[in-house]
Coordinates of C-alpha atoms in Angstrom, one line a residue:
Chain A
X18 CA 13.1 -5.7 33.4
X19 CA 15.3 -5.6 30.2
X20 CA 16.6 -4.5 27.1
X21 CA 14.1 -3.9 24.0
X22 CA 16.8 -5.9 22.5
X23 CA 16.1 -9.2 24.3
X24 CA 12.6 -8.9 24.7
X25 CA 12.6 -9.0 20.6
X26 CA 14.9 -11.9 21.0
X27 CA 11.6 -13.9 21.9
X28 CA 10.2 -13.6 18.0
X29 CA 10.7 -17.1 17.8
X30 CA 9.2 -16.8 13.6
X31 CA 11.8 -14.3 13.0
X32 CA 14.7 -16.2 14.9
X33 CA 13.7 -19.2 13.4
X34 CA 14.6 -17.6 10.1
X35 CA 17.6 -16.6 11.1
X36 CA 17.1 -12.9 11.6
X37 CA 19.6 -10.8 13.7
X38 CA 18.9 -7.2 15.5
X39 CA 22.0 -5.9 14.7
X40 CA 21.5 -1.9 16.0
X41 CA 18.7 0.0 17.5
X42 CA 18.8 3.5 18.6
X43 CA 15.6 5.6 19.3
X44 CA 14.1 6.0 15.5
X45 CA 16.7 3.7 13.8
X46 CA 16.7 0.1 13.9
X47 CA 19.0 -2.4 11.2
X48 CA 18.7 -5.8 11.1
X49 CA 20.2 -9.1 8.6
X50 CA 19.2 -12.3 7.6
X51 CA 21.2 -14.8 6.0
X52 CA 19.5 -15.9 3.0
X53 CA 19.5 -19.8 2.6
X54 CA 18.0 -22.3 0.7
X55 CA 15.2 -22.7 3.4
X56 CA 14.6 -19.2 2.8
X57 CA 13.7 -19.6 -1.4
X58 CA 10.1 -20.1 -3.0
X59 CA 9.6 -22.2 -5.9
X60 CA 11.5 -19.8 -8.3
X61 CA 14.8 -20.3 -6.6
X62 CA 14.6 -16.7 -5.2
X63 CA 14.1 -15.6 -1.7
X64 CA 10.2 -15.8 -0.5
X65 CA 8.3 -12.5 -0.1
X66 CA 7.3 -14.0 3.9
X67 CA 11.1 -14.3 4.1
X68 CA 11.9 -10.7 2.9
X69 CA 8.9 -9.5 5.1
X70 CA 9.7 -11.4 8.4
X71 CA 13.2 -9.4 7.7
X72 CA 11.4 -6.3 7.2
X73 CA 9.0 -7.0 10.6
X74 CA 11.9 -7.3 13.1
X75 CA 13.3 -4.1 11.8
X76 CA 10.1 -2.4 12.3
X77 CA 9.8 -3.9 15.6
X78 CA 13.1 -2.8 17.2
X79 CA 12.2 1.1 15.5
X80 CA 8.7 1.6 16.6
X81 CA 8.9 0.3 19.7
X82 CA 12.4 2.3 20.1
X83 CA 10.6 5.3 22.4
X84 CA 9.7 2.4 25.0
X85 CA 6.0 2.3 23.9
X86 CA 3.9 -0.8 22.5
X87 CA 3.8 -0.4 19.2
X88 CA 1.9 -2.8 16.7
X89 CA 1.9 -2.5 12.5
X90 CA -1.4 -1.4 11.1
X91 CA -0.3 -2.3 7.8
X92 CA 2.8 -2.4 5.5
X93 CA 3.7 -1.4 1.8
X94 CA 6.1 -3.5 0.6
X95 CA 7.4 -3.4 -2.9
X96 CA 9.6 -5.7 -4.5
X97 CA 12.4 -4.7 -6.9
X98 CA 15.0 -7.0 -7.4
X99 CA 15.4 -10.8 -6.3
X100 CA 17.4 -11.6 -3.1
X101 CA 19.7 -14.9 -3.8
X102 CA 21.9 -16.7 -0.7
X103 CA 23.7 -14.8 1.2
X104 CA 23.4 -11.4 3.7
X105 CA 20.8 -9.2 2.8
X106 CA 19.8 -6.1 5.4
X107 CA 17.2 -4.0 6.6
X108 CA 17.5 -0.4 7.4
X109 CA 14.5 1.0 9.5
X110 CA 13.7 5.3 9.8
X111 CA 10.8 6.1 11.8
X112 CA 10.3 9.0 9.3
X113 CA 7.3 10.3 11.6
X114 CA 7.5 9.8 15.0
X115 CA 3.6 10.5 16.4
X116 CA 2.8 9.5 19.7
X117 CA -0.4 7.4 18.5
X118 CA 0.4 7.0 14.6
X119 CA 4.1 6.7 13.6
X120 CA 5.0 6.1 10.1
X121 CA 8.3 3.7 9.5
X122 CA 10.4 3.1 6.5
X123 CA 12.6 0.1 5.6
X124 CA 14.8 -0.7 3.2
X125 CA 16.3 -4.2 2.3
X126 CA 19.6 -4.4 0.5
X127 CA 22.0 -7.0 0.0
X128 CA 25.8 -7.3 0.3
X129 CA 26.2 -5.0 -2.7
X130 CA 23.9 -2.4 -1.7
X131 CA 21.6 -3.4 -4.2
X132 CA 18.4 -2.1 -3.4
X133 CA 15.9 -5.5 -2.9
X134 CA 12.2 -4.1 -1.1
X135 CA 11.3 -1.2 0.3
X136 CA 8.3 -1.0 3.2
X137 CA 6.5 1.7 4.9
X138 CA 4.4 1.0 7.7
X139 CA 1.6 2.9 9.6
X140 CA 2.3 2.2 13.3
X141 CA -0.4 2.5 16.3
X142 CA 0.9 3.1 19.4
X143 CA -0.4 2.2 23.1
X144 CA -0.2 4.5 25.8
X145 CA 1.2 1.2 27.3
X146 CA 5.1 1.1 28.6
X147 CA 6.7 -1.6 27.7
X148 CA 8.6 -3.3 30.2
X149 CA 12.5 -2.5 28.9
X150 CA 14.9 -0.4 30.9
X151 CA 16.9 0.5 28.3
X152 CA 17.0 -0.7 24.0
X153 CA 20.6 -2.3 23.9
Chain B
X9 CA 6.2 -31.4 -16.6
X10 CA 3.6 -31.8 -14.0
X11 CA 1.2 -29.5 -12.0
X12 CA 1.0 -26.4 -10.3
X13 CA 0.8 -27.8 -6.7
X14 CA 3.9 -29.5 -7.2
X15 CA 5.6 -26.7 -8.7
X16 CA 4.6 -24.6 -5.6
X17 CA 5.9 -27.6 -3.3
X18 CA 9.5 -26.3 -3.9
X19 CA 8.7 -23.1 -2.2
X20 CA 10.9 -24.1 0.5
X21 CA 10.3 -21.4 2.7
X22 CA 6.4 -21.2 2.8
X23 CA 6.7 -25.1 3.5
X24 CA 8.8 -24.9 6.4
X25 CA 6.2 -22.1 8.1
X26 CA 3.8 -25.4 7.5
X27 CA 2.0 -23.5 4.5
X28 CA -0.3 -26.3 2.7
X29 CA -2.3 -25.6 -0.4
X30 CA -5.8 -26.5 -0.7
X31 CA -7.3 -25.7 -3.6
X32 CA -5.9 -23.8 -6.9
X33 CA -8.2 -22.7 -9.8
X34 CA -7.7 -20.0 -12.6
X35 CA -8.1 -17.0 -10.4
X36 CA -9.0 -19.0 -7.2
X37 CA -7.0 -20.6 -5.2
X38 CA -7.0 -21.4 -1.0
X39 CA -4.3 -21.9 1.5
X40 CA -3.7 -22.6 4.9
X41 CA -1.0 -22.9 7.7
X42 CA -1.0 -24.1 11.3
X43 CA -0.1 -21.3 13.8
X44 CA 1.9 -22.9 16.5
X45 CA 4.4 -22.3 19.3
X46 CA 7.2 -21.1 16.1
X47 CA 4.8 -18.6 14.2
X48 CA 4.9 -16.2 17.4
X49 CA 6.7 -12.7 17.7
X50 CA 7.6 -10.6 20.7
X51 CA 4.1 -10.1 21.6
X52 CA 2.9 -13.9 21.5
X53 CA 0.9 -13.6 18.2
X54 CA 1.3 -14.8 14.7
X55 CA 4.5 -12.6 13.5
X56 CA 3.7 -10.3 10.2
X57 CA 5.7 -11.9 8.2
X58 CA 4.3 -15.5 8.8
X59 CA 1.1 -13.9 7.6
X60 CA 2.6 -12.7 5.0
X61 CA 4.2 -16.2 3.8
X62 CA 0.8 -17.6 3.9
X63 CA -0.7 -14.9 1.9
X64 CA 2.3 -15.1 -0.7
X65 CA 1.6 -18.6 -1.1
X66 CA -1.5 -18.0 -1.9
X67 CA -0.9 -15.3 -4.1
X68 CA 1.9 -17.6 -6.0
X69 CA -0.9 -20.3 -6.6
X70 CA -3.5 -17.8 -8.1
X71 CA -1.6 -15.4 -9.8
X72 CA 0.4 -18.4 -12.0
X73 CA -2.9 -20.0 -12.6
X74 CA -3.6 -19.1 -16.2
X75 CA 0.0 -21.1 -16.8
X76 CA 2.5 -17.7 -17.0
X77 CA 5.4 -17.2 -14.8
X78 CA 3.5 -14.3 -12.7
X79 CA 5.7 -11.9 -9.3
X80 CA 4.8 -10.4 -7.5
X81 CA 5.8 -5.8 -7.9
X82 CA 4.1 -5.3 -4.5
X83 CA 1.8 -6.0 -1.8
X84 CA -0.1 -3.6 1.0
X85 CA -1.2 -6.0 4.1
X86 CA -3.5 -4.3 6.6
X87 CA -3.4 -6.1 10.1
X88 CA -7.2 -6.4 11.5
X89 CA -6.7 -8.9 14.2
X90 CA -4.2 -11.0 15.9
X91 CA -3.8 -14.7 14.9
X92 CA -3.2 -16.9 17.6
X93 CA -2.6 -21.0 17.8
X94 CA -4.4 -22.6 15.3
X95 CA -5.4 -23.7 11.7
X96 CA -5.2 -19.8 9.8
X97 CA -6.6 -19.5 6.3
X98 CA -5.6 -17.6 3.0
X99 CA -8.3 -17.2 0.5
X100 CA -6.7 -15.7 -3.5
X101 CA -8.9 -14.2 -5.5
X102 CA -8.0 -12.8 -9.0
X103 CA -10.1 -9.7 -8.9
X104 CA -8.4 -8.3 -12.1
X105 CA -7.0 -10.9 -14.6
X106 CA -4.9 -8.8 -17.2
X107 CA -1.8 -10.2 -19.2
X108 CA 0.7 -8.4 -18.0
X109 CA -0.4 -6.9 -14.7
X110 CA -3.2 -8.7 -12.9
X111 CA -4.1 -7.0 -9.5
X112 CA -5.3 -9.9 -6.9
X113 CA -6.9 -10.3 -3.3
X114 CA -6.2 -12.2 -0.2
X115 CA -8.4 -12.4 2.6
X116 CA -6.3 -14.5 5.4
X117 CA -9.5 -16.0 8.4
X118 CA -9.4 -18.2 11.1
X119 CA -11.4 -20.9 12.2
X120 CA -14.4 -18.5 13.4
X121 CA -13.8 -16.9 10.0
X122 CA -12.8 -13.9 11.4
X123 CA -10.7 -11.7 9.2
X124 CA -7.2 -11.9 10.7
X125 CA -5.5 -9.5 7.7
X126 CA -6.1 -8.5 4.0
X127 CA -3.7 -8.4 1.3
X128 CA -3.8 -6.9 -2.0
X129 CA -0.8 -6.7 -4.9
X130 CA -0.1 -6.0 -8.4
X131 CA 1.6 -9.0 -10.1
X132 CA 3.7 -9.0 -13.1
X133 CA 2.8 -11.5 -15.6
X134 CA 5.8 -12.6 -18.1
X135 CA 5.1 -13.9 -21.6
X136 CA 7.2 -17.2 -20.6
X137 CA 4.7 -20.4 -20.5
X138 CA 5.3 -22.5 -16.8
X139 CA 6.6 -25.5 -17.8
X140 CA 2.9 -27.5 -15.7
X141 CA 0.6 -28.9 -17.6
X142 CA -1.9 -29.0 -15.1
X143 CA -2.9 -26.7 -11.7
X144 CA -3.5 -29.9 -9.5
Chain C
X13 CA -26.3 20.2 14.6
X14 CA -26.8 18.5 11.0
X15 CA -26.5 15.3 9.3
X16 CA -23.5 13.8 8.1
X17 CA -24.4 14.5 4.3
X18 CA -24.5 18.4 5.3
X19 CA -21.1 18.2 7.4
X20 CA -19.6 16.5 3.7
X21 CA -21.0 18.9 1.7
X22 CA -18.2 21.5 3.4
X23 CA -15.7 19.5 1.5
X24 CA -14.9 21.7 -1.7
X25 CA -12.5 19.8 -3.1
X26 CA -14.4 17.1 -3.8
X27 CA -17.4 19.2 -4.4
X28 CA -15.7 21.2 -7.0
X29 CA -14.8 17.5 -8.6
X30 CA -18.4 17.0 -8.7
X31 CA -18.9 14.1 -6.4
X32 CA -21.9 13.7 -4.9
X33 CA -22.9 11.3 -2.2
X34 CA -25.6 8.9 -2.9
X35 CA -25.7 7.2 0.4
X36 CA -24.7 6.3 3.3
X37 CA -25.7 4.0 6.3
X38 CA -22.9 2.4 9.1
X39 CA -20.5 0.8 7.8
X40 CA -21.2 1.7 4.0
X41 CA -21.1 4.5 1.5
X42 CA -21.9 5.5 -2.1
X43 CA -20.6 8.1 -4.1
X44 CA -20.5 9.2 -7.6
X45 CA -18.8 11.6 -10.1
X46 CA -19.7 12.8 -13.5
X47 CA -16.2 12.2 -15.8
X48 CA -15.7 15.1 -17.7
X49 CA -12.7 17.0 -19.9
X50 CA -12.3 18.8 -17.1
X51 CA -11.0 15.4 -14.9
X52 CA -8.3 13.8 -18.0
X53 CA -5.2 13.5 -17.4
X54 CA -2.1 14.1 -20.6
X55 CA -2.9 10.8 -21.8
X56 CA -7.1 11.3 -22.4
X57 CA -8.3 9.5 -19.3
X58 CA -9.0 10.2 -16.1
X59 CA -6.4 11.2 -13.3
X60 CA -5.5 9.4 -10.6
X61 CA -6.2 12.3 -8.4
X62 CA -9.7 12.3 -9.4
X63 CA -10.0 9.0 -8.9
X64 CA -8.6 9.6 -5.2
X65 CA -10.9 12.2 -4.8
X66 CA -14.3 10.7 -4.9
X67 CA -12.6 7.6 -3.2
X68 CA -12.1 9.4 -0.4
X69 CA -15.2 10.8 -0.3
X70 CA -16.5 7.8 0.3
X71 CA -14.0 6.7 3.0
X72 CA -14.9 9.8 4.7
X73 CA -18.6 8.8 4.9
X74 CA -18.5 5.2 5.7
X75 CA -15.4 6.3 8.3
X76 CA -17.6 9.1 9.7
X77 CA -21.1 6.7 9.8
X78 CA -20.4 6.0 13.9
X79 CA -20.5 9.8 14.5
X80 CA -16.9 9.7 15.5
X81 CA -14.5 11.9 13.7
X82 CA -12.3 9.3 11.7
X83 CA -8.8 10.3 9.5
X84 CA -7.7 8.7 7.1
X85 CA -4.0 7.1 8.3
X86 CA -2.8 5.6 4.8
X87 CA -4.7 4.7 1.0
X88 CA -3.3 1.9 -1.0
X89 CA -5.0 2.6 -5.0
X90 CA -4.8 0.2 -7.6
X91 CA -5.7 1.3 -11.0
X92 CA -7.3 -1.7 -12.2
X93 CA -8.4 0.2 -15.7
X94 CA -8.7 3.8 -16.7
X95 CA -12.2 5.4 -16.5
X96 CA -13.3 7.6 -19.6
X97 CA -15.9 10.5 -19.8
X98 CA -19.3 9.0 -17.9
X99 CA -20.3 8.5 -14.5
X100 CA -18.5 6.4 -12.3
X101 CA -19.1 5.2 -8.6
X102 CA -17.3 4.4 -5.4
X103 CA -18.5 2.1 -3.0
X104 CA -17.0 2.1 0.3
X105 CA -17.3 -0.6 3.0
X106 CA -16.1 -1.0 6.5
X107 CA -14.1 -4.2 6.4
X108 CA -13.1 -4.0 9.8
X109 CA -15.4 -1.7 13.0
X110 CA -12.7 -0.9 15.4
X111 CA -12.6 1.6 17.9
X112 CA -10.0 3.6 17.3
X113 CA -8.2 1.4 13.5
X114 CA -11.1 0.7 11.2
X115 CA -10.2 -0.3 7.9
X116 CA -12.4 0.7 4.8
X117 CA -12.4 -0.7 1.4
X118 CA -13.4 1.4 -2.0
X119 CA -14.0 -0.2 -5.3
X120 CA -14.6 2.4 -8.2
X121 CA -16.4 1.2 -11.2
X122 CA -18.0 2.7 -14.2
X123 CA -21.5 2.6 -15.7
X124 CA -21.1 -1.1 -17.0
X125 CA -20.2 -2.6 -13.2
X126 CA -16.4 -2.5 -14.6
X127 CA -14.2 -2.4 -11.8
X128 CA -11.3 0.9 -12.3
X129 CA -10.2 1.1 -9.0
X130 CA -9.9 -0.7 -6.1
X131 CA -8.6 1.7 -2.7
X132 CA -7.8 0.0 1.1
X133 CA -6.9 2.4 3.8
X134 CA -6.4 2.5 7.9
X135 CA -8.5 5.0 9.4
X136 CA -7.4 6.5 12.9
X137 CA -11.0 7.3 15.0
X138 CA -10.6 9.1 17.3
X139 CA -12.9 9.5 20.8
X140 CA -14.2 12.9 19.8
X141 CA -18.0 13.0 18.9
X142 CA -18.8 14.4 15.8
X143 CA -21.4 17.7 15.9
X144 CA -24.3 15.5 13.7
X145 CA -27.3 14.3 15.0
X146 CA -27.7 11.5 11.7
X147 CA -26.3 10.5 8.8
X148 CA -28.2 11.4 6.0
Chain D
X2 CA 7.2 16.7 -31.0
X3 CA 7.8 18.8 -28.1
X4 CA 8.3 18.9 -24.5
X5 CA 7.4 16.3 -21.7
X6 CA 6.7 19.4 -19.7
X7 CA 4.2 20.7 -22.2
X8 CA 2.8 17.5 -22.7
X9 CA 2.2 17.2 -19.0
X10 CA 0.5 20.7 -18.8
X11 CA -2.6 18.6 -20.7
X12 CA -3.2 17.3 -17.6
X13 CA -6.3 19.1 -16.9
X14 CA -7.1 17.7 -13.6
X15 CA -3.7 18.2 -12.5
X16 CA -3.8 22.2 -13.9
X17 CA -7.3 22.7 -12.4
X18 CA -5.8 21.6 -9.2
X19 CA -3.2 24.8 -9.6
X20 CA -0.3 21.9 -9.9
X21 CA 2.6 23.5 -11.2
X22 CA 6.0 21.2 -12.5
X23 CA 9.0 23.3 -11.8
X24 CA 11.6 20.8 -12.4
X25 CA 12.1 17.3 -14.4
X26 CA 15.1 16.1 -14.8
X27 CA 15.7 11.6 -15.6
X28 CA 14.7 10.1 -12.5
X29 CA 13.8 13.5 -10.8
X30 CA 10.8 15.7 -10.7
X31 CA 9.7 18.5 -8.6
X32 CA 6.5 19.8 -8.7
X33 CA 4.0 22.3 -6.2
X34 CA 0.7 23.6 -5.8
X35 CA -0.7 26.0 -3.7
X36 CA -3.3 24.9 -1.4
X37 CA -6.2 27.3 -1.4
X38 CA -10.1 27.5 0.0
X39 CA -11.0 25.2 -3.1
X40 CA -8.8 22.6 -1.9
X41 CA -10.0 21.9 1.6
X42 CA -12.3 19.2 2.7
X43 CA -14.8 19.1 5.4
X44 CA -12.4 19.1 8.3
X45 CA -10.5 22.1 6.8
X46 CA -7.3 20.6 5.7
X47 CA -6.4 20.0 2.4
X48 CA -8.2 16.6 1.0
X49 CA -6.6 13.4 0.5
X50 CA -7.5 13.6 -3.8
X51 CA -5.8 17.1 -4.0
X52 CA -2.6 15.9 -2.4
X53 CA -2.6 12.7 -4.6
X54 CA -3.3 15.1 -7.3
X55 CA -0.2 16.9 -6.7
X56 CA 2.0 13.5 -6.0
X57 CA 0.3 12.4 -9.2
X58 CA 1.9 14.6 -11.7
X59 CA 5.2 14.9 -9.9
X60 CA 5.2 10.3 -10.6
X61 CA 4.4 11.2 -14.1
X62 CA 7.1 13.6 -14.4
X63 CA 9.1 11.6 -13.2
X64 CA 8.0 8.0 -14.3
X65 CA 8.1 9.1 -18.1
X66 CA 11.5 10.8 -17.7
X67 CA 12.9 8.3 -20.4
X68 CA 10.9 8.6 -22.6
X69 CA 8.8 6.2 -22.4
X70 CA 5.1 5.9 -21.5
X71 CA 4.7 4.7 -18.0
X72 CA 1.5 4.4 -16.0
X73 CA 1.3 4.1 -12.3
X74 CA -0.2 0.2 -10.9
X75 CA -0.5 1.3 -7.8
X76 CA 0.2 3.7 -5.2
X77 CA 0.7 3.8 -1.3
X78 CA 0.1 7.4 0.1
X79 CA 0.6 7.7 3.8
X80 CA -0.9 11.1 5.4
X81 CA 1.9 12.3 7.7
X82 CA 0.0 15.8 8.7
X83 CA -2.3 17.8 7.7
X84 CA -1.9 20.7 4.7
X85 CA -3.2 24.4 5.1
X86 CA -3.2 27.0 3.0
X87 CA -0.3 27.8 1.2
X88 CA 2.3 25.9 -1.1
X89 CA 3.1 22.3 -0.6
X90 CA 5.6 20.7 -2.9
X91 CA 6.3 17.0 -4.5
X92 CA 9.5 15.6 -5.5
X93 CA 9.6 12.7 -6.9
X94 CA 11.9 10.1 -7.0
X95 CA 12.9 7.1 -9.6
X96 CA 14.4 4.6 -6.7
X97 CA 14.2 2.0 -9.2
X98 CA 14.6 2.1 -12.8
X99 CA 13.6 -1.5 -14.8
X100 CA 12.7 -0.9 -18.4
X101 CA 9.1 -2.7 -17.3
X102 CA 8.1 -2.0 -13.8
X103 CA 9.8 0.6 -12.4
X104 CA 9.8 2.2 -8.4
X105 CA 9.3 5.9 -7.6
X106 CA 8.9 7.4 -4.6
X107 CA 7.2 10.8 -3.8
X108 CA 7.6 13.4 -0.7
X109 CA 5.4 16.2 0.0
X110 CA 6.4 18.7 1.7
X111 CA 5.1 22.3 2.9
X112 CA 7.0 25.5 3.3
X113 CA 8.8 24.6 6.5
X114 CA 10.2 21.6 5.0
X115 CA 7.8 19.7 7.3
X116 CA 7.0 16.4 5.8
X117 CA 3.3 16.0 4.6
X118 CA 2.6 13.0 3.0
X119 CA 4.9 10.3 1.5
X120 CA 3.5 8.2 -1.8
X121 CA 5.4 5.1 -2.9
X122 CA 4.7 3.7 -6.3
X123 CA 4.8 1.0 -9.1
X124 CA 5.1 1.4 -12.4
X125 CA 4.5 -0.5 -15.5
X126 CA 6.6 0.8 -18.1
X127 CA 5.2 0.4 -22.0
X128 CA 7.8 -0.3 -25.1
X129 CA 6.2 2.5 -26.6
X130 CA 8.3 5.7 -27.4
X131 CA 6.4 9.1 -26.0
X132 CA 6.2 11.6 -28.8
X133 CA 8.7 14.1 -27.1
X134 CA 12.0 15.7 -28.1
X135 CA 13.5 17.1 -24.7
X136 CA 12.2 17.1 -20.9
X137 CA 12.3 20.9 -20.5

């Protein structure tokens, strides 16, 4: 078996954009990205897939924190201020943890704590185990 | 100046994740993007967030249609079905075209034209003209 | 047992906001409400509560039209333009038949086919069987 | 002029409801309502519309706590657990204030501080002053 940790280490979209699991604990999760230039739309700011993919990971690493499959039924996401280059963060609460339908918060920030998105998330999750031994 | 399309070109990130624009009319406009190998998360199907570039492609085309710098405040994406290898499709519709906050629709399909996710989100229209003078 | 109609009629929140259901088949709904003083909010026009209300009304319906009990998980409401004293309708339609995640879409519009309101939401269904023996 | 608390107490919808403000202060609002017979729907738990109701009034507490007239776009309302009979409470929070589109947040809670529901929303912010003196 394995760590939650590497088994999200095969999310070759969100390792592609450079996305890092930086902590998970059962019900908390925080990852970064850096924001580049291949990471901007056609405004010069950072895309909202970007900002999302970030966001995805996050919820990943939470919801499926209690060693069950857990997929995203949808996502809330609401933009409030531009990300440019450099770190930005996301912070992810499983506010509700439900053993079929878990509700998930994240919120992006950057390097200046700067509030950038915030996402909720209505989880469903499988009576499946997933095959981890342990989440770091 | 020049056209839409081109403008939407520079989104660098949506290009990378193989996003092409097909079509752009006021309040219409179609996208799609190969799933491949590099669009996958943990689970082996098309990560959230690659969805969700798509879909903001698509939105970006439609929503700066009517030649004003339009954002995105937010966007609620419901996952119906998992996206696997393949050519996926994003499909804008204006559904409410107001000056300052148009609300538009994304339906994202595959090849069987089965719904894959649906997108909805309030824009924010500015008064500032986009320096196109053209969509294609 | 009963029909589905008579099992709705026990709501009394939506009763006492005078919607009525109109119809409703699998995988679609109708509902109305009459618009009164009684329904405005501080600024003359009709509250978004109200608007909720016969919205999800008319989830209920279409989410209930498999005779399996079905909650509503999340509601994402755009408020497209604000509905004045007269009838207005909700039509709810079952984007997505799953088992255990449908997911319903509501469009609210007023006597001229104007669209208010446009409502997405994740239902969780679960295996229990509802106590009807038809819908209507 | 007057208050913005007796201008919200116009809210008819929101008063029917039994939705009480008991605290507005810039960027904060705190509001309850006490969940009764009248407020259940057909499965016996308070109804989606009266909780939005509720979540409603706190946002435009809240939301016009400068001032100035702000309507909600949108809102994302995710049903945690269900609501019996007895007092629920919203506070509302302004995570974002932009003098155009502003962000608020909005937890209900019942008497046990257990969490209810959580509503996220967009705003769109008008240059127009509201005809108020003071808050309170």
């Amino acid at each position: 078996m394995g760590t939650l940790r590497e088994m999200l280490a095969n999310d070759r979209f969100a390792a592609n954009a450079g996305v890092e699991l930086l902590e998970v604990q059962p019900g908390y999760a925080k990852a970064r990205m850096l924001v580049t230039q291949n990471h901007l739309n056609a405004g010069g700011v950072c895309q909202g897939g970007a900002l999302f993919t970030l966001a995805d990971l996050a919820f990943a690493a939470v919801a499926n924190s209690h060693h069950k499959l857990t997929l995203s039924l949808n996502a809330c996401i609401s933009f409030l201020r531009p990300a440019r280059e450099g770190y930005i963060y996301a912070e992810a609460f499983e506010t509700f943890n439900h053993p079929r339908a878990p509700f998930i918060e994240v919120r992006i920030t950057d390097e200046e704590q700067s509030l950038i998105a915030v996402l909720t998330s209505s989880g469903y999750r499988k009576s499946e185990e997933l095959a981890i031994d342990s989440l770091e």
